[in-house]
C-alpha atoms as one frame of an Amber mdcrd trajectory, in Angstrom:
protein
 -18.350  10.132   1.954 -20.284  11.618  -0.829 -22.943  14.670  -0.955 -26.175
  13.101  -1.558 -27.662  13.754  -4.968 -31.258  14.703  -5.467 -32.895  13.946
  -8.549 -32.956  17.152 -10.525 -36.180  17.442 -12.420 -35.402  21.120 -13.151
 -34.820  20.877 -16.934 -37.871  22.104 -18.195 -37.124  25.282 -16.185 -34.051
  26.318 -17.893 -32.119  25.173 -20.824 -30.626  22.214 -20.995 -26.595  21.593
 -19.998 -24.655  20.292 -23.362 -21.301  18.679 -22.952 -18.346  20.104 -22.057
 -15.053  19.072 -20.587 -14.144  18.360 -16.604 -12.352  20.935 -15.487  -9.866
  20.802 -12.786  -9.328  24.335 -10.719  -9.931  27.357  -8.848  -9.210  30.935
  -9.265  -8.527  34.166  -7.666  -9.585  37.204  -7.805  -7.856  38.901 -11.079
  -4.974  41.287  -9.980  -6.116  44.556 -11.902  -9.396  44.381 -10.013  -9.595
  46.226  -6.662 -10.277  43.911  -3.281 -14.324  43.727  -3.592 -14.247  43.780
   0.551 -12.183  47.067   0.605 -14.903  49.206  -1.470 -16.267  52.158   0.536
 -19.599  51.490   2.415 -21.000  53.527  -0.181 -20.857  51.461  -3.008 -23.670
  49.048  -3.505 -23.570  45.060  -2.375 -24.146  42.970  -5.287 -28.030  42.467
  -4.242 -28.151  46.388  -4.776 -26.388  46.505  -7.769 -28.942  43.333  -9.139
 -31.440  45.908  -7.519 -30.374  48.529 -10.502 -31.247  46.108 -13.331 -34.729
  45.817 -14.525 -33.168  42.723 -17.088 -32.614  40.903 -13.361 -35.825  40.882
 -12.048 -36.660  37.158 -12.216 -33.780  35.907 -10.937 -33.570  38.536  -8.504
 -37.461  36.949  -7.285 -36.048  33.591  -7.631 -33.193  34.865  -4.929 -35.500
  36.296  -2.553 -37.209  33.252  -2.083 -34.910  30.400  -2.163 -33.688  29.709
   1.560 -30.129  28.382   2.395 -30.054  25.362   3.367 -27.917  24.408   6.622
 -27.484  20.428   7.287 -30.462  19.421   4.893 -32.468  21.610   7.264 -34.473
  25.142   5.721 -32.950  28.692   7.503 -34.415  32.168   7.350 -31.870  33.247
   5.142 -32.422  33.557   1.682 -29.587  34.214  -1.381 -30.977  37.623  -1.348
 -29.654  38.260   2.516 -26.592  36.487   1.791 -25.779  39.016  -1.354 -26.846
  41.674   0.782 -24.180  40.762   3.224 -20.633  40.437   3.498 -19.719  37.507
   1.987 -17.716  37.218  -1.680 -19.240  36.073  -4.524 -19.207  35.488  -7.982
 -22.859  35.926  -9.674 -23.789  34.922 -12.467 -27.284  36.318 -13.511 -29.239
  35.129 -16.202 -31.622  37.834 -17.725 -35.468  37.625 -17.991 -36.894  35.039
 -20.190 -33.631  33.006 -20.369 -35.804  30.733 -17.672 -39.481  29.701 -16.592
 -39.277  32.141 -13.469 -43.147  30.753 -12.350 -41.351  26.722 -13.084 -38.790
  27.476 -10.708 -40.918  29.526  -7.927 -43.497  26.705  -7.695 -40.552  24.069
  -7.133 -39.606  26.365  -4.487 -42.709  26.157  -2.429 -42.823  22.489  -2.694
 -40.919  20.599   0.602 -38.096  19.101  -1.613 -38.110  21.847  -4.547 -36.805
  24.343  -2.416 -33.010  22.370  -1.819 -33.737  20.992  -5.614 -33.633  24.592
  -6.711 -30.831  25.789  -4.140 -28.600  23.458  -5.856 -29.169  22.786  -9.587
 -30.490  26.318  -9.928 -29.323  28.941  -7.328 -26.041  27.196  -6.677 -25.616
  26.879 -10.442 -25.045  30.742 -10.692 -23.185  31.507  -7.460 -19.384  30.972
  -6.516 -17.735  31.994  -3.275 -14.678  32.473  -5.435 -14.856  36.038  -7.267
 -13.395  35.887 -10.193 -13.085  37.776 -13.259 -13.865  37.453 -16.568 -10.533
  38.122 -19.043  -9.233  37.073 -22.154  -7.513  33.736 -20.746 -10.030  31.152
 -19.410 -10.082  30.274 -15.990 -11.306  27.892 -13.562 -13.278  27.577 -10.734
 -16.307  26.324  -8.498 -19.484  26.778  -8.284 -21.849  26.865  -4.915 -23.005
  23.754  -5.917 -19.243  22.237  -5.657 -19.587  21.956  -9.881 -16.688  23.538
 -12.353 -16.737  25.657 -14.359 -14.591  27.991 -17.021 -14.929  32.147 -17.683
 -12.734  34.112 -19.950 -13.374  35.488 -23.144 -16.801  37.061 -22.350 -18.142
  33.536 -22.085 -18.957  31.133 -18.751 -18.784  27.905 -20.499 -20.374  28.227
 -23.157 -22.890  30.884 -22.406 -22.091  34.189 -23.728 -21.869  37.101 -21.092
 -23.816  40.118 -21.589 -22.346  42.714 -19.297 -18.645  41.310 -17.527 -17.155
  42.453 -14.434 -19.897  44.505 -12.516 -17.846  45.178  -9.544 -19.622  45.685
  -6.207 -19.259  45.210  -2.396 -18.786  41.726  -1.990 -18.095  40.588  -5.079
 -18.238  40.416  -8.875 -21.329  39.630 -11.202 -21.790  38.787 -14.610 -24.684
  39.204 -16.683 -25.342  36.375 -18.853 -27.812  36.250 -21.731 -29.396  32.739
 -20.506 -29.027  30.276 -17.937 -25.566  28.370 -16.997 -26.191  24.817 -18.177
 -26.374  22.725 -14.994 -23.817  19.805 -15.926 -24.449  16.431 -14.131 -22.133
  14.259 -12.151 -22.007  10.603 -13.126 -23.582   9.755 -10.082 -26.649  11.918
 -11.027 -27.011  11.007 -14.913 -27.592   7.217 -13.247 -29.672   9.040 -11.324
 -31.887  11.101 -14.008 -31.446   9.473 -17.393 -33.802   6.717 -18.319 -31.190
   4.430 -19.958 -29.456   3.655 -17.032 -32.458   3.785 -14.131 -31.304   0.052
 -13.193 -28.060   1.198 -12.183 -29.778   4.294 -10.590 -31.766   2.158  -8.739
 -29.269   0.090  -7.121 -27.054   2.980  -6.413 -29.611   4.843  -4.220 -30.240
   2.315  -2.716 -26.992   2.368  -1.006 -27.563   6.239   0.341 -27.319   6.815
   3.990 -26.971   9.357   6.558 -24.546   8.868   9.210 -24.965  11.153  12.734
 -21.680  12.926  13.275 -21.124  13.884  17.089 -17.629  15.736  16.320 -19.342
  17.938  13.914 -22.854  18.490  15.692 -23.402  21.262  18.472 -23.734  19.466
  21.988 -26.622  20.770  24.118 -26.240  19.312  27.262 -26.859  16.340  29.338
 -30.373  14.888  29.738 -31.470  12.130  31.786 -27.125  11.449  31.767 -27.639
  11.495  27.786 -25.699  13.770  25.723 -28.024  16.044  23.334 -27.232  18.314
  20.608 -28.404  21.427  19.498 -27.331  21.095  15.981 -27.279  17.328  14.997
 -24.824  17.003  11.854 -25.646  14.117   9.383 -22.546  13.043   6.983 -24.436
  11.866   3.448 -22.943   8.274   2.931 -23.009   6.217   0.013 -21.724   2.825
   1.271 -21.323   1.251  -2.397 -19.628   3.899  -3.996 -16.924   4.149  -1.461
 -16.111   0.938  -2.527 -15.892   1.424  -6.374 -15.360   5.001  -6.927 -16.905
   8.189  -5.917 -18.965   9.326  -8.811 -20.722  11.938  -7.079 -17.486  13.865
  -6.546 -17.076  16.536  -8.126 -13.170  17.304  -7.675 -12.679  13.396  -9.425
 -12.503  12.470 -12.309 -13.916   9.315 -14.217 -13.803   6.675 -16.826 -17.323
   5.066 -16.369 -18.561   2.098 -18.333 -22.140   1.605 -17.884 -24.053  -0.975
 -20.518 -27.466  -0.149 -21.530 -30.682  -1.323 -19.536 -31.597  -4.945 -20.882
 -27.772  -5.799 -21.150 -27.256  -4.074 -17.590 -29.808  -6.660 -16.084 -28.406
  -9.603 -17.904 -25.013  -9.053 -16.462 -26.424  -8.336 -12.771 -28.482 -11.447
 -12.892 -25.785 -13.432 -14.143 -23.499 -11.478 -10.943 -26.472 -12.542  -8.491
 -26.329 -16.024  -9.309 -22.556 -16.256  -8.819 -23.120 -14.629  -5.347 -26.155
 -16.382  -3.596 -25.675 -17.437  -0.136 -27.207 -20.526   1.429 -30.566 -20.057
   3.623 -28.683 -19.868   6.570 -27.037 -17.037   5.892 -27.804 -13.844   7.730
 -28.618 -10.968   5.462 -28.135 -13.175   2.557 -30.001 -11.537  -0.381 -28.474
  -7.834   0.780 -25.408  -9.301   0.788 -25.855 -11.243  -2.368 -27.042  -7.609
  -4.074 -23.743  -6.040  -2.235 -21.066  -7.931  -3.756 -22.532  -8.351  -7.388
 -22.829  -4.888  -7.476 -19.447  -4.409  -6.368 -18.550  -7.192  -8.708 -19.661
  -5.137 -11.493 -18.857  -1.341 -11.251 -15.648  -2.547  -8.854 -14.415  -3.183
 -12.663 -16.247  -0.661 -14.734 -14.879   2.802 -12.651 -11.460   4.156 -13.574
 -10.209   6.960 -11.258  -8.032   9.417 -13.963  -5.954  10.136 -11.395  -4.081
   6.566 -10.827  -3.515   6.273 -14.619  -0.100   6.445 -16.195  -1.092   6.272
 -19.483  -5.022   5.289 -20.280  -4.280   4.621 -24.125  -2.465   1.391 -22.953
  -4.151   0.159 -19.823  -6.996   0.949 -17.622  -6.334   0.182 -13.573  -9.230
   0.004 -10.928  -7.830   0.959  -7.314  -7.878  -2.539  -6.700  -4.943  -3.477
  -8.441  -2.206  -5.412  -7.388   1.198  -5.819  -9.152   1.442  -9.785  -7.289
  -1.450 -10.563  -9.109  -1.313  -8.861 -12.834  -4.126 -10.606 -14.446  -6.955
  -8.482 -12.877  -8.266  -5.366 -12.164  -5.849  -3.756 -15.523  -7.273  -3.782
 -19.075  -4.882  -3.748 -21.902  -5.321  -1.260 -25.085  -9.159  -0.477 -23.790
  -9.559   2.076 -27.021  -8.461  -0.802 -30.040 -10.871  -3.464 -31.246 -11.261
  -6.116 -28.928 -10.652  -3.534 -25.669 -13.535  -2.689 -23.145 -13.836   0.810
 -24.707 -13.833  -0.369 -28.153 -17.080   0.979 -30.167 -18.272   2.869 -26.555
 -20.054   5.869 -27.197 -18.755   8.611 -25.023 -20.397  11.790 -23.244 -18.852
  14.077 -20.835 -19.986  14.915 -17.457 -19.012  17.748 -14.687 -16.495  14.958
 -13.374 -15.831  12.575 -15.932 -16.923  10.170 -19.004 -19.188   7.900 -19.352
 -18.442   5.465 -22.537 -22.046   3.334 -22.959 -21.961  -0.016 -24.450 -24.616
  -2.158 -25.718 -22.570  -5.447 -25.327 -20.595  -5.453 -21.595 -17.027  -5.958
 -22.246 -16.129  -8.087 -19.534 -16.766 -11.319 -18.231 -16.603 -13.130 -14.560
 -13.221 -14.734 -15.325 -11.939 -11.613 -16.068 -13.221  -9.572 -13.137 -14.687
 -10.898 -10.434 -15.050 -15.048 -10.674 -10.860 -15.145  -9.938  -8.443 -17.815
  -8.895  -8.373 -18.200  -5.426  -4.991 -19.887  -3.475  -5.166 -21.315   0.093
  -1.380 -20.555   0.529   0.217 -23.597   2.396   1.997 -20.767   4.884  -0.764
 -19.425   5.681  -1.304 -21.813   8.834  -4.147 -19.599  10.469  -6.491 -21.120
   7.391  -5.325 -24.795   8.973  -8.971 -25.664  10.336  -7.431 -29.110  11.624
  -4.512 -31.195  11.988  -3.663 -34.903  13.401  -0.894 -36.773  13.596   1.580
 -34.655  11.988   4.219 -31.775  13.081   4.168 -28.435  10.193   6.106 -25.791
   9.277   6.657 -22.965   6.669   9.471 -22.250   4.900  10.673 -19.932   2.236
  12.108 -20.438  -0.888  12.360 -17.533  -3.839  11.319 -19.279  -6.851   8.624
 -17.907  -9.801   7.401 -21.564  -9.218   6.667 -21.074  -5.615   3.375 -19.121
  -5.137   4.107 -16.547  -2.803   7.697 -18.022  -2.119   6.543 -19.814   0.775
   5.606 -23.058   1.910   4.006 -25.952   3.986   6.204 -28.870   5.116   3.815
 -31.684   6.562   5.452 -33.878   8.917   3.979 -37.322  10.093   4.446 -37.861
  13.779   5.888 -40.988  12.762   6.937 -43.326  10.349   3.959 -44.896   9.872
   1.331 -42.385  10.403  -1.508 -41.665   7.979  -1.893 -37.685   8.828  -4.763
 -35.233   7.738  -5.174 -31.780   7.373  -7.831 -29.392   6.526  -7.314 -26.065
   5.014 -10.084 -23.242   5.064 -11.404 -22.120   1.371 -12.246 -18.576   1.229
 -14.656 -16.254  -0.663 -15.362 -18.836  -2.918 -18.456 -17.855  -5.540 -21.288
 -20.244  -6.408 -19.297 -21.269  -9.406 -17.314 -24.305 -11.314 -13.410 -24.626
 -10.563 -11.164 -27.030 -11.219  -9.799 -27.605  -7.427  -5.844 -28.404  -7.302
  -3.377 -29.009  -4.345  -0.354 -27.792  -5.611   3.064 -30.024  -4.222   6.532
 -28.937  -4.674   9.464 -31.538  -4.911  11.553 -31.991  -1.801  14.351 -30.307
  -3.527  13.405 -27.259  -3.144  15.359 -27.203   0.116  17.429 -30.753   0.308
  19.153 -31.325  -3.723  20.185 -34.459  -2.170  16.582 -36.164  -1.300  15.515
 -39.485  -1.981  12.859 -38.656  -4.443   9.720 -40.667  -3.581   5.648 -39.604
  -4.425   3.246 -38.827  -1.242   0.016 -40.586  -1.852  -2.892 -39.307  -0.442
  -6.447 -38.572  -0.881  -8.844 -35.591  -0.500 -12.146 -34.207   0.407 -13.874
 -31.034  -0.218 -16.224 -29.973   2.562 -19.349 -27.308   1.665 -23.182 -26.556
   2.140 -25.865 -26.959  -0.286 -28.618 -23.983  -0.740 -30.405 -24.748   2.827
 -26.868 -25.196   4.778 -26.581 -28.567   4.956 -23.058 -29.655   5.078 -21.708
 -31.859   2.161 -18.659 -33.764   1.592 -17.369 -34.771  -1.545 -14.708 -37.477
  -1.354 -12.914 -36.833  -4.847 -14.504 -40.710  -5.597 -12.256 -42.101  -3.600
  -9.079 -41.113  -5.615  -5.254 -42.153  -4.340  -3.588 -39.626  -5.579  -0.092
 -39.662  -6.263   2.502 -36.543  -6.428   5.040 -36.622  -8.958   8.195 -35.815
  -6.873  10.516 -34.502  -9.881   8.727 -31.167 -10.316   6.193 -28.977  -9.252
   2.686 -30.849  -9.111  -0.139 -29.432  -9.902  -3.050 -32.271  -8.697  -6.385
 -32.132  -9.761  -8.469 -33.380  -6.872 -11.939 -32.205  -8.687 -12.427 -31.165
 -12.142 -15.082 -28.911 -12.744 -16.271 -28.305  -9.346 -19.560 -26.874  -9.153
 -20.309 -24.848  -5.566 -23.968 -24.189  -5.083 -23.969 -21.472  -2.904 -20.512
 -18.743  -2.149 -18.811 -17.637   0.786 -17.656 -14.795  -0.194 -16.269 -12.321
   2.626 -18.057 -15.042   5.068 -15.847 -15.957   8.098 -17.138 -19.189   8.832
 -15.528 -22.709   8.165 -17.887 -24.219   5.812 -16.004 -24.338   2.857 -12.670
 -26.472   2.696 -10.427 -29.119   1.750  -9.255 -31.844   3.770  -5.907 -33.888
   2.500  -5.181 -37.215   4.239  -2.177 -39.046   3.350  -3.128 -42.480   2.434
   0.103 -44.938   2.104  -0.143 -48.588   3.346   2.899 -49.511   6.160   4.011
 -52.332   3.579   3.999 -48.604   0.389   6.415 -46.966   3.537   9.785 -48.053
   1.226   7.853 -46.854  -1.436   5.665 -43.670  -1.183   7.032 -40.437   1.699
   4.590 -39.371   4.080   6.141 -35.824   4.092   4.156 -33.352   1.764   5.433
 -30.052   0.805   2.311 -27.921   0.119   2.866 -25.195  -1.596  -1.062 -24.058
  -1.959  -4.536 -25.204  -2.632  -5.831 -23.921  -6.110  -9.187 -23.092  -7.304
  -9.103 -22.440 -10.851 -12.159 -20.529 -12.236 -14.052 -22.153 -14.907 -17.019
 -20.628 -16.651 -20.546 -21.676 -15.588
């Protein structure tokens, strides 16, 4: 779950955020300053003390009028009640003329300027965390979940003008302009004009989600259950799949390309991911998965890194199958960060790239096995008994296998095996046989002939068989054998994440009675294999 991001259109308003560093921390209050809660009645509440300085008028105005925000929905209460109250804070005032005062007022009458300003402006200059300004810097967050750094008379960057006004409820700091608001990665997709395709297709993906253990029931009506206080949870449904960039206690590695080459690359995704006609949802799921496809690869989470100089991981990494999701040296020539220009965000960096450093065989148009064991992929089976066994071996994929057994002597069997997530994409298509050795060193070693069809649909559903022309084909029973039933397969349409059974391979053993001395009609199959191959 993510907080929903709002386009901030605030910059003219204030000055503009430069970089600076993700920071990682909170703070407390410093030990040489009294407990702001235990003051006397009779010292002021921060409003008050704001209240004494003519220098905080405008923001003071700017305060008054900005409502909190409760569940997306407007309250009575306004910044200036809440400072007036007993709540701690941290404020952080800019003085007059560091911002367009009439700017930010007339975003605050508008219906969405009002939770615009709440949190790139108001929440920009408020922390429930008081905390003091000393020679050491130190770190904490803002109302607006951003971090941020004081110490050494400066928030960030900005220098402070008056430090440590202590008051009931709190601590403020007069600053001489406005605290930069710093965007998320999420948001810079969001706002900045080079990357508005990728903006575009990650809004897409917000949602709000009703939350009944959160909201306030109201009673039963007409035997329905009400609430008084619906809560919505603010979903983005893509970026829990590739990396929360709109979080602001993560932090990133982001490679984004620029627009044109951003649109070539999602095109060429599309294509690899288009569904036949009779698929439901079909173009949303097509945009789903080449999305994924692409930024599945392109976020790095900083926190699942050993050592980023030597490889980049995604969360989808798997040690059983090394060759993907892990990207070797990405900062030498030749790596996917090579020649990236870099610029920090509130949560991370984003390295832009005119040329996209990867390509489908390295991320996302993979091998794909139909392991042998796997015996809930067998669509169909006749005349013939199976089994799996195990046998440890770096030549034996997933150190299992399929012994297929005729029923006897003489019979011809078949077998289909179900093909999944396959893209719309060439592979070379393999059956992959071990030699009965593998668990009898005393076998009479003798081929198993058979032959092979690949089942699929064209654009419009209809089914298709390809018979591999026809092919006897005949393992080699000293080794290992990798058999090419179709080079350079070309399937029009994917199934990828589909459940169905329209994509498989049948094999059919194919030995005359008078080959019986000569060929076995026992196959040990240790996988189907669909090796990429570019398009």
């Amino acid at each position: 779950m993510i907080t929903k991001s709002i386009k901030h259109t605030l910059a003219a308003c204030w000055l503009c955020c430069g970089a600076a560093a993700a920071l990682t921390a909170c703070s407390e209050w410093a030990d040489h300053y009294e407990d702001p809660l235990s003051l006397s009645d009779s010292e002021p509440t921060l409003w008050q003390a704001m209240q004494q300085r003519a220098e905080l008028s405008d923001f003071r105005e700017v305060l008054s009028q900005t409502k909190v925000f409760k569940h997306h929905k407007k309250t009575d209460v306004s910044y200036a009640d809440l400072l007036d109250g007993v709540q701690t804070f941290t404020v952080l005032a800019p003085v007059n003329g560091s911002f367009n005062k009439d700017s930010v007022l007339s975003l605050v009458a508008t219906n969405r300027g009002d939770s615009m300003v709440e949190r790139s402006f108001v929440g920009n200059h408020l922390s429930y965390h008081p905390t003091s300004s000393v020679e050491t810097p130190t770190e904490f967050f803002l109302l607006n979940t951003k971090r941020t750094t004081i110490g050494n008379n400066k928030v960030l960057d900005v220098p402070i003008k008056e430090a440590n006004v202590r008051a009931k409820g709190g601590v403020m700091h007069v600053l001489q302009s406005t605290l930069p608001y710093r965007y998320n990665l999420y948001e810079i997709m969001l706002n900045d004009s080079r990357y508005s395709l990728i903006g575009e297709q990650l809004a897409s993906y917000e949602q709000e989600e009703f939350s009944p253990t959160e909201s306030v029931e109201g009673g039963m009506v007409d035997g329905e259950q009400v609430y008084a206080d619906s809560v919505f949870i603010e979903r983005n449904l893509l970026l829990e799949r590739v990396g929360e960039l709109a979080a602001e206690d993560s932090s990133y590695i982001f490679v984004a390309p620029t627009a044109s080459e951003w649109q070539r690359v999602w095109q060429e995704a599309m294509d690899y991911f288009r569904f036949d006609a009779s698929v439901e949802n079909g173009d949303s799921l097509q945009r789903l998965w080449a999305n994924q496809a692409l930024l599945g690869d392109a976020i790095f989470s900083r926190t699942i890194q050993s050592s980023p100089t030597d490889s980049l991981v995604t969360y989808a990494y798997n040690r059983r199958y090394p060759k993907y999701h892990v990207f070797h040296r990405p900062f030498d020539e030749g790596g996917i960060l090579y020649d990236a220009t870099p610029t920090t965000y509130s949560n991370g960096t984003l390295y832009t790239t005119s040329q996209w450093p990867f390509t489908p065989l390295t991320t996302y148009h993979r091998e794909l096995r139909t392991e042998g064991e796997r015996t809930g992929l067998i669509i169909d089976d006749n005349a013939c008994t199976y089994t799996t066994r195990i046998h440890a071996a770096d030549s034996v994929s997933e150190n299992e296998y399929l012994v297929i057994t005729p029923k006897t002597n003489t019979s011809n069997w078949t077998m289909t095996f179900k093909l999944e997530n396959t893209l719309a994409g060439a592979y070379d298509i393999c059956a992959v046989i071990l030699p009965q050795t593998v668990y009898d060193p005393y076998a009479q070693l003798k081929p198993c002939m058979f032959q092979a069809e690949i089942n699929y649909v064209d654009e419009k559903g209809k089914e298709v068989v390809f018979d591999c022309n026809k092919t006897k084909f005949s393992t080699d029973p000293t080794r290992v054998d990798t058999v090419m039933l179709a080079e350079n397969f070309i399937f029009p349409v994917c199934n990828y994440g589909e459940t169905n059974m329209k994509f498989s391979v049948k094999l059919k053993c194919s030995i005359l009675a008078r080959e019986s001395l000569k060929y076995s009609r026992e196959m040990l199959l240790d996988c189907i294999y669909l090796r990429p191959r570019k398009n």
